[in-house]
Tab-separated table of C-alpha atoms in Angstrom:
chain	number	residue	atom	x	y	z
A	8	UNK	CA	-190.589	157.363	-83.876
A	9	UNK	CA	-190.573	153.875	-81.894
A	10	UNK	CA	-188.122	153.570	-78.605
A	11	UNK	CA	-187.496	150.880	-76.849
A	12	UNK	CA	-187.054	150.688	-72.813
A	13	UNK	CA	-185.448	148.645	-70.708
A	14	UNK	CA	-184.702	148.721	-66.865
A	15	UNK	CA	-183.283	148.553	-64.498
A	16	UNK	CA	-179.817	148.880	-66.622
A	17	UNK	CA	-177.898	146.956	-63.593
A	18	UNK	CA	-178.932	144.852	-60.878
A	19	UNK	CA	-177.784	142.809	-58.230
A	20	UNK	CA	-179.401	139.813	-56.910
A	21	UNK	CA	-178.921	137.199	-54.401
A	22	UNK	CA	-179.720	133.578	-55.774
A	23	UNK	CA	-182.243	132.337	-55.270
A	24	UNK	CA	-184.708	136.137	-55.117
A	25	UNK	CA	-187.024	136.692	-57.589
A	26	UNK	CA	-185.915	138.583	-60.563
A	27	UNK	CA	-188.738	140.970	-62.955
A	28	UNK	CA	-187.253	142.929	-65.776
A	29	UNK	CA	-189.569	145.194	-67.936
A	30	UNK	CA	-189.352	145.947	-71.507
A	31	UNK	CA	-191.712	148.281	-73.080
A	32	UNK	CA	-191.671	149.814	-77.215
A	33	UNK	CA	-193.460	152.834	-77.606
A	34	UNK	CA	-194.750	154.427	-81.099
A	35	UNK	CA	-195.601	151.063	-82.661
A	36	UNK	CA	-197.911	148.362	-82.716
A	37	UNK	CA	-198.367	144.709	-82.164
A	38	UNK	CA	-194.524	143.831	-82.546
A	39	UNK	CA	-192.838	140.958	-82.518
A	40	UNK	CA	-191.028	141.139	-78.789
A	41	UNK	CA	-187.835	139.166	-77.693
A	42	UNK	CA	-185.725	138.259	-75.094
A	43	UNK	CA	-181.909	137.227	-75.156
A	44	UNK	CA	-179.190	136.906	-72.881
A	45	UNK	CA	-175.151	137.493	-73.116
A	46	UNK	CA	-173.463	135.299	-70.459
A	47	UNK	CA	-169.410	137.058	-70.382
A	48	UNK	CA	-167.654	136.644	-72.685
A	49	UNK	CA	-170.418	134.927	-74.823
A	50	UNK	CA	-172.347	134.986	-77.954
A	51	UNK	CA	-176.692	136.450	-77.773
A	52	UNK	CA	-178.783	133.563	-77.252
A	53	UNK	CA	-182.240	133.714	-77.800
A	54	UNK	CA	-184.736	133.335	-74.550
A	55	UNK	CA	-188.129	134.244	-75.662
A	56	UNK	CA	-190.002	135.149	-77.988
A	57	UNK	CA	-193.734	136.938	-78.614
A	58	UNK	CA	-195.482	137.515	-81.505
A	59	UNK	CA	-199.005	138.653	-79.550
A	60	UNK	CA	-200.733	139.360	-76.081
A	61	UNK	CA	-200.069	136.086	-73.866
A	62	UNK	CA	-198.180	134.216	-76.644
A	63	UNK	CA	-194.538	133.121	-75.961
A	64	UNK	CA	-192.393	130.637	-77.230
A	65	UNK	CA	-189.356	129.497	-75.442
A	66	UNK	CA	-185.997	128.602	-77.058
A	67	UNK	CA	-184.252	127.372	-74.119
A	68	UNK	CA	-185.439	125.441	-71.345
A	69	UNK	CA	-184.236	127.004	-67.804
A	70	UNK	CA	-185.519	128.740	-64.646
A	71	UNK	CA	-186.855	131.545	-66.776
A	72	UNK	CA	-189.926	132.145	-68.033
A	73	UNK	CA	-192.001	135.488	-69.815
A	74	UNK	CA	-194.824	137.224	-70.273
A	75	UNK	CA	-196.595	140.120	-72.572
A	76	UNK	CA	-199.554	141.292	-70.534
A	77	UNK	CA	-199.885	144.189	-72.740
A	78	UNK	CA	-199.358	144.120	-76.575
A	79	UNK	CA	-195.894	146.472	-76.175
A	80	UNK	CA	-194.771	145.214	-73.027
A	81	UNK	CA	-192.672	142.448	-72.323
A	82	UNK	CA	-191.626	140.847	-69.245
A	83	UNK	CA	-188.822	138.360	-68.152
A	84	UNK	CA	-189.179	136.676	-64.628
A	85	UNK	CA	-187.641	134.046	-62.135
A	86	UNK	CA	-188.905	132.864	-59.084
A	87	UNK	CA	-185.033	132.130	-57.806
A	88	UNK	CA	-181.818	133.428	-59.437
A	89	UNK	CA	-179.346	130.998	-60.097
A	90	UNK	CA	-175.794	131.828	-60.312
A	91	UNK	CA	-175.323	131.180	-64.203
A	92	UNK	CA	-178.160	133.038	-64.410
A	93	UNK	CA	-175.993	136.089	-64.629
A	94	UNK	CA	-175.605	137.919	-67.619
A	95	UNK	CA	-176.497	140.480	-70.027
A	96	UNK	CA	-180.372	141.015	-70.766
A	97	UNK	CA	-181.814	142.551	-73.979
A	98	UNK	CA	-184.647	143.154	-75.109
A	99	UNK	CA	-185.318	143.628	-79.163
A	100	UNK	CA	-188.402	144.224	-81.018
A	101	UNK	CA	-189.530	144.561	-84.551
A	102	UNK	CA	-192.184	144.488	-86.992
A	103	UNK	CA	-193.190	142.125	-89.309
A	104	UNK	CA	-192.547	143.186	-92.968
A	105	UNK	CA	-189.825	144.661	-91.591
A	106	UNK	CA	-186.141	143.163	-91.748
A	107	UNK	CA	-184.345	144.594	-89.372
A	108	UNK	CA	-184.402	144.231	-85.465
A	109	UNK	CA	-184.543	147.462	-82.604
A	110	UNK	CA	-182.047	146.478	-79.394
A	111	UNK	CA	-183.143	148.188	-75.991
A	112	UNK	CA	-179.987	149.190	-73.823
A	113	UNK	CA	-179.735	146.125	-71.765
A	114	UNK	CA	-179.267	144.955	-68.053
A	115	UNK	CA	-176.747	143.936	-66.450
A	116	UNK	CA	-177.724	141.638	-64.240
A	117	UNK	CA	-175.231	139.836	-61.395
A	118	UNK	CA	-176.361	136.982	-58.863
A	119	UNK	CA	-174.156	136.701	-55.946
B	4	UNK	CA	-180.423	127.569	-90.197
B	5	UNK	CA	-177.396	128.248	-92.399
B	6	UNK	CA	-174.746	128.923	-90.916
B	7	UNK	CA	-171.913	131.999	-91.225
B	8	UNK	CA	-168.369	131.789	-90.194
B	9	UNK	CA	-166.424	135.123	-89.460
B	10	UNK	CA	-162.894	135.550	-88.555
B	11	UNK	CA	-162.467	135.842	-84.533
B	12	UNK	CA	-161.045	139.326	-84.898
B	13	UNK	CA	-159.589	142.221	-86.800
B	14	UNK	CA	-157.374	144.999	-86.947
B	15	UNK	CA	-157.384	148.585	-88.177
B	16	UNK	CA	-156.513	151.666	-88.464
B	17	UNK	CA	-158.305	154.854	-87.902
B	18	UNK	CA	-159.347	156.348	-91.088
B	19	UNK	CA	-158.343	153.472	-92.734
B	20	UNK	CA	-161.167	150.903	-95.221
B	21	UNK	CA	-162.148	147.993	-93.033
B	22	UNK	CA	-163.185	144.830	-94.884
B	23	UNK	CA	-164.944	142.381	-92.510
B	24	UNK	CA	-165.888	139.054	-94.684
B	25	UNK	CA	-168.323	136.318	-93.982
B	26	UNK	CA	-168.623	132.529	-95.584
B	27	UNK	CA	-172.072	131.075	-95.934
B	28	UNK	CA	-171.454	128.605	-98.005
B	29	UNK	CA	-174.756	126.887	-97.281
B	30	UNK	CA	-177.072	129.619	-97.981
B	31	UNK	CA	-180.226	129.516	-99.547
B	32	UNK	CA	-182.060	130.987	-102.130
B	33	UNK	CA	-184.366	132.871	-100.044
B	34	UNK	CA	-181.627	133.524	-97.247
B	35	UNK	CA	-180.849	137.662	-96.611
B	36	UNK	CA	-177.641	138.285	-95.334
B	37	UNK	CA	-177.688	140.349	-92.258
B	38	UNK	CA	-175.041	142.657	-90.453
B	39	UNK	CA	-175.474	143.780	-87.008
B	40	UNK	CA	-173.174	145.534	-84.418
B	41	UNK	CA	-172.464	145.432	-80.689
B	42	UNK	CA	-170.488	148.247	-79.189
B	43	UNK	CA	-169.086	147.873	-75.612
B	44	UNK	CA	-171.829	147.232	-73.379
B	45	UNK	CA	-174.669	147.780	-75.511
B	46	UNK	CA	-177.356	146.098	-77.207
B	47	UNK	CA	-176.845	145.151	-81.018
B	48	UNK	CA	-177.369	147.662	-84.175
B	49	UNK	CA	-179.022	146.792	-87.395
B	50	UNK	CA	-176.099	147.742	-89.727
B	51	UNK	CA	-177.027	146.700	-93.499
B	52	UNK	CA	-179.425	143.320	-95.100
B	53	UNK	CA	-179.083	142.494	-98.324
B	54	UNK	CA	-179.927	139.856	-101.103
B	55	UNK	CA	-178.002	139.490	-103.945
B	56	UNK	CA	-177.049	142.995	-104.821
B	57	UNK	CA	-174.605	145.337	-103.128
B	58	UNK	CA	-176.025	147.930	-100.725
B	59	UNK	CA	-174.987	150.812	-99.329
B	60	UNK	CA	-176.181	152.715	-96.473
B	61	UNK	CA	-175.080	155.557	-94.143
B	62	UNK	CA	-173.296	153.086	-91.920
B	63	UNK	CA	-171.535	150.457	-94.007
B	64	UNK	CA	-171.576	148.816	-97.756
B	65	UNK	CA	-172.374	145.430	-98.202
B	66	UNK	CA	-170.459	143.303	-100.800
B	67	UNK	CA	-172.057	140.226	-101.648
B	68	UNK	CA	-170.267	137.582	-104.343
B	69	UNK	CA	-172.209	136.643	-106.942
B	70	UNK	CA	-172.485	132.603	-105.752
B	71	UNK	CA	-174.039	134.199	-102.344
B	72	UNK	CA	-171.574	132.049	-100.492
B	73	UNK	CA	-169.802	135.008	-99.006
B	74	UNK	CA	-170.507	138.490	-98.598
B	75	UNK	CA	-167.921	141.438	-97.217
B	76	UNK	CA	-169.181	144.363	-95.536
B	77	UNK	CA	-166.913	146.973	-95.545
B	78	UNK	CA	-166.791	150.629	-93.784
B	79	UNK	CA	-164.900	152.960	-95.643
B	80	UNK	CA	-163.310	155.420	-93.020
B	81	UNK	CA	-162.605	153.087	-90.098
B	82	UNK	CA	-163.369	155.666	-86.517
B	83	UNK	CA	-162.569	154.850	-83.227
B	84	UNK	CA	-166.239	154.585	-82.579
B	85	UNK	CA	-166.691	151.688	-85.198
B	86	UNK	CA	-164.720	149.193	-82.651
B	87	UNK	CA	-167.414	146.638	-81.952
B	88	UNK	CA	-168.281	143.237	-82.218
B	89	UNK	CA	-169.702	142.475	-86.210
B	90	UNK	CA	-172.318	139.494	-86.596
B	91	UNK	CA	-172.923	138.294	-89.890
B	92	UNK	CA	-176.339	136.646	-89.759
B	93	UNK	CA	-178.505	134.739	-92.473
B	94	UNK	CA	-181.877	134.849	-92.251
B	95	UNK	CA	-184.832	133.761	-94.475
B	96	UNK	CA	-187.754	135.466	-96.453
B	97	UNK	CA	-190.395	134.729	-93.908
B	98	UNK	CA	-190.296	137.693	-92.026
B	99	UNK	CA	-192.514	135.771	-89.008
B	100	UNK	CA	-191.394	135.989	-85.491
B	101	UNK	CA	-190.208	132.475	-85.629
B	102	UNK	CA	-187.901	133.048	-88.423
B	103	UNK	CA	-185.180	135.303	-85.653
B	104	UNK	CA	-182.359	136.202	-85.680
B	105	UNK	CA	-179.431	134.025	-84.437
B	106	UNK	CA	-176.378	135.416	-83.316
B	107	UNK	CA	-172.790	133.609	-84.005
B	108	UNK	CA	-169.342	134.704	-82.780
B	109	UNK	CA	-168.863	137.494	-84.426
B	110	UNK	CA	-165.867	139.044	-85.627
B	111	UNK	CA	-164.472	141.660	-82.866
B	112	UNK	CA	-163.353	144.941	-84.418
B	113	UNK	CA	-160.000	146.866	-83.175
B	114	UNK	CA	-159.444	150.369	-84.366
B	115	UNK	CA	-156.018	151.504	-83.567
B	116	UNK	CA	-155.237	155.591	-83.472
């Protein structure tokens, strides 16, 4: 059966650090691979998105950016945290012909 | 995209039917209707997709009028574990990675003892 990971499941950063969070989906191949973010009290916007090895689109311009060095891992990075940058991460995967999309757990992530 | 709009929130009671209803008055042909949920402090859950027929599934049935412009999904034994945020969410045919999912408002979910 396919999982998906995320971690670290909380973390707090100081703005302006560097900020690497990991997503990997095990027991499938080649899926598509996404990124969105929760501010509080918010609606899921969309970040990223992957549908290969070294092929992301962005959907929102910021001090963000991704990366899938591997063809089930995905990767969301910052070279310095803003504030709004807070938030709820998720990662999501799925597979085309397939409808319906796989959430990981999440991180929490708060920039003081 | 099309869009959906969901009431802000709902009440029920435990053990009660819940009927949470969506408008998508724009849709297309080729539009599925998706439902997803978000529990407290978790990701989203694939609930039920549908085209023009009603579906059931473990989780939930799915309603859909026969214009397409609105759609109901409904759980039939509301539990206290079913409070959650519900996203209605159209989506077309192409099933490409560019063609994702977009995630309105949502209507929250309260199940009261």
């Amino acid at each position: 059966s396919q999982t998906i990971h995320q971690w670290p499941a909380t973390l707090v950063q100081p703005v302006g650090s560097p900020l690497s969070l990991e997503c990997t989906v095990e027991g499938t191949s080649n899926p598509n691979l996404y990124w969105y973010r929760q501010a509080a009290g918010r609606g899921l916007q969309l970040l990223f998105y992957s549908v290969g090895i070294g092929q992301i689109s962005s959907e929102v311009p910021q001090n963000l950016s991704a990366s899938r060095p591997q063809d089930r891992q995905f990767i969301l990075s910052s070279k310095k945290l803003l504030l709004s940058d807070s938030g709820f991460y998720l990662c999501a995967w799925n597979k085309r012909g397939r409808y319906g999309y796989t959430f990981g757990s999440g991180t929490r992530l708060t920039v003081v | 995209d099309a869009k959906t709009t969901q009431p802000n929130s709902m009440e029920s009671n435990e053990e009660e039917p819940v009927h949470l209803p969506c408008n998508h008055s724009t849709i297309s042909g080729t539009d599925y209707i998706h439902w997803y949920r978000q529990l407290p402090s978790q990701g989203p859950e694939y609930v039920i997709h549908g085209l023009t027929s009603n579906v059931n599934n473990r989780m939930a049935s799915l309603a859909i009028a026969e214009d397409r412009k609105s759609s109901t999904l409904i759980l039939h034994r509301a539990t206290l574990r079913d409070a959650a945020v519900y996203y209605c969410i159209l989506r077309g045919q192409n099933n490409n990675a560019g063609n994702m999912l977009t995630f309105g408002g949502g209507t929250r979910l309260m199940v009261k003892p």
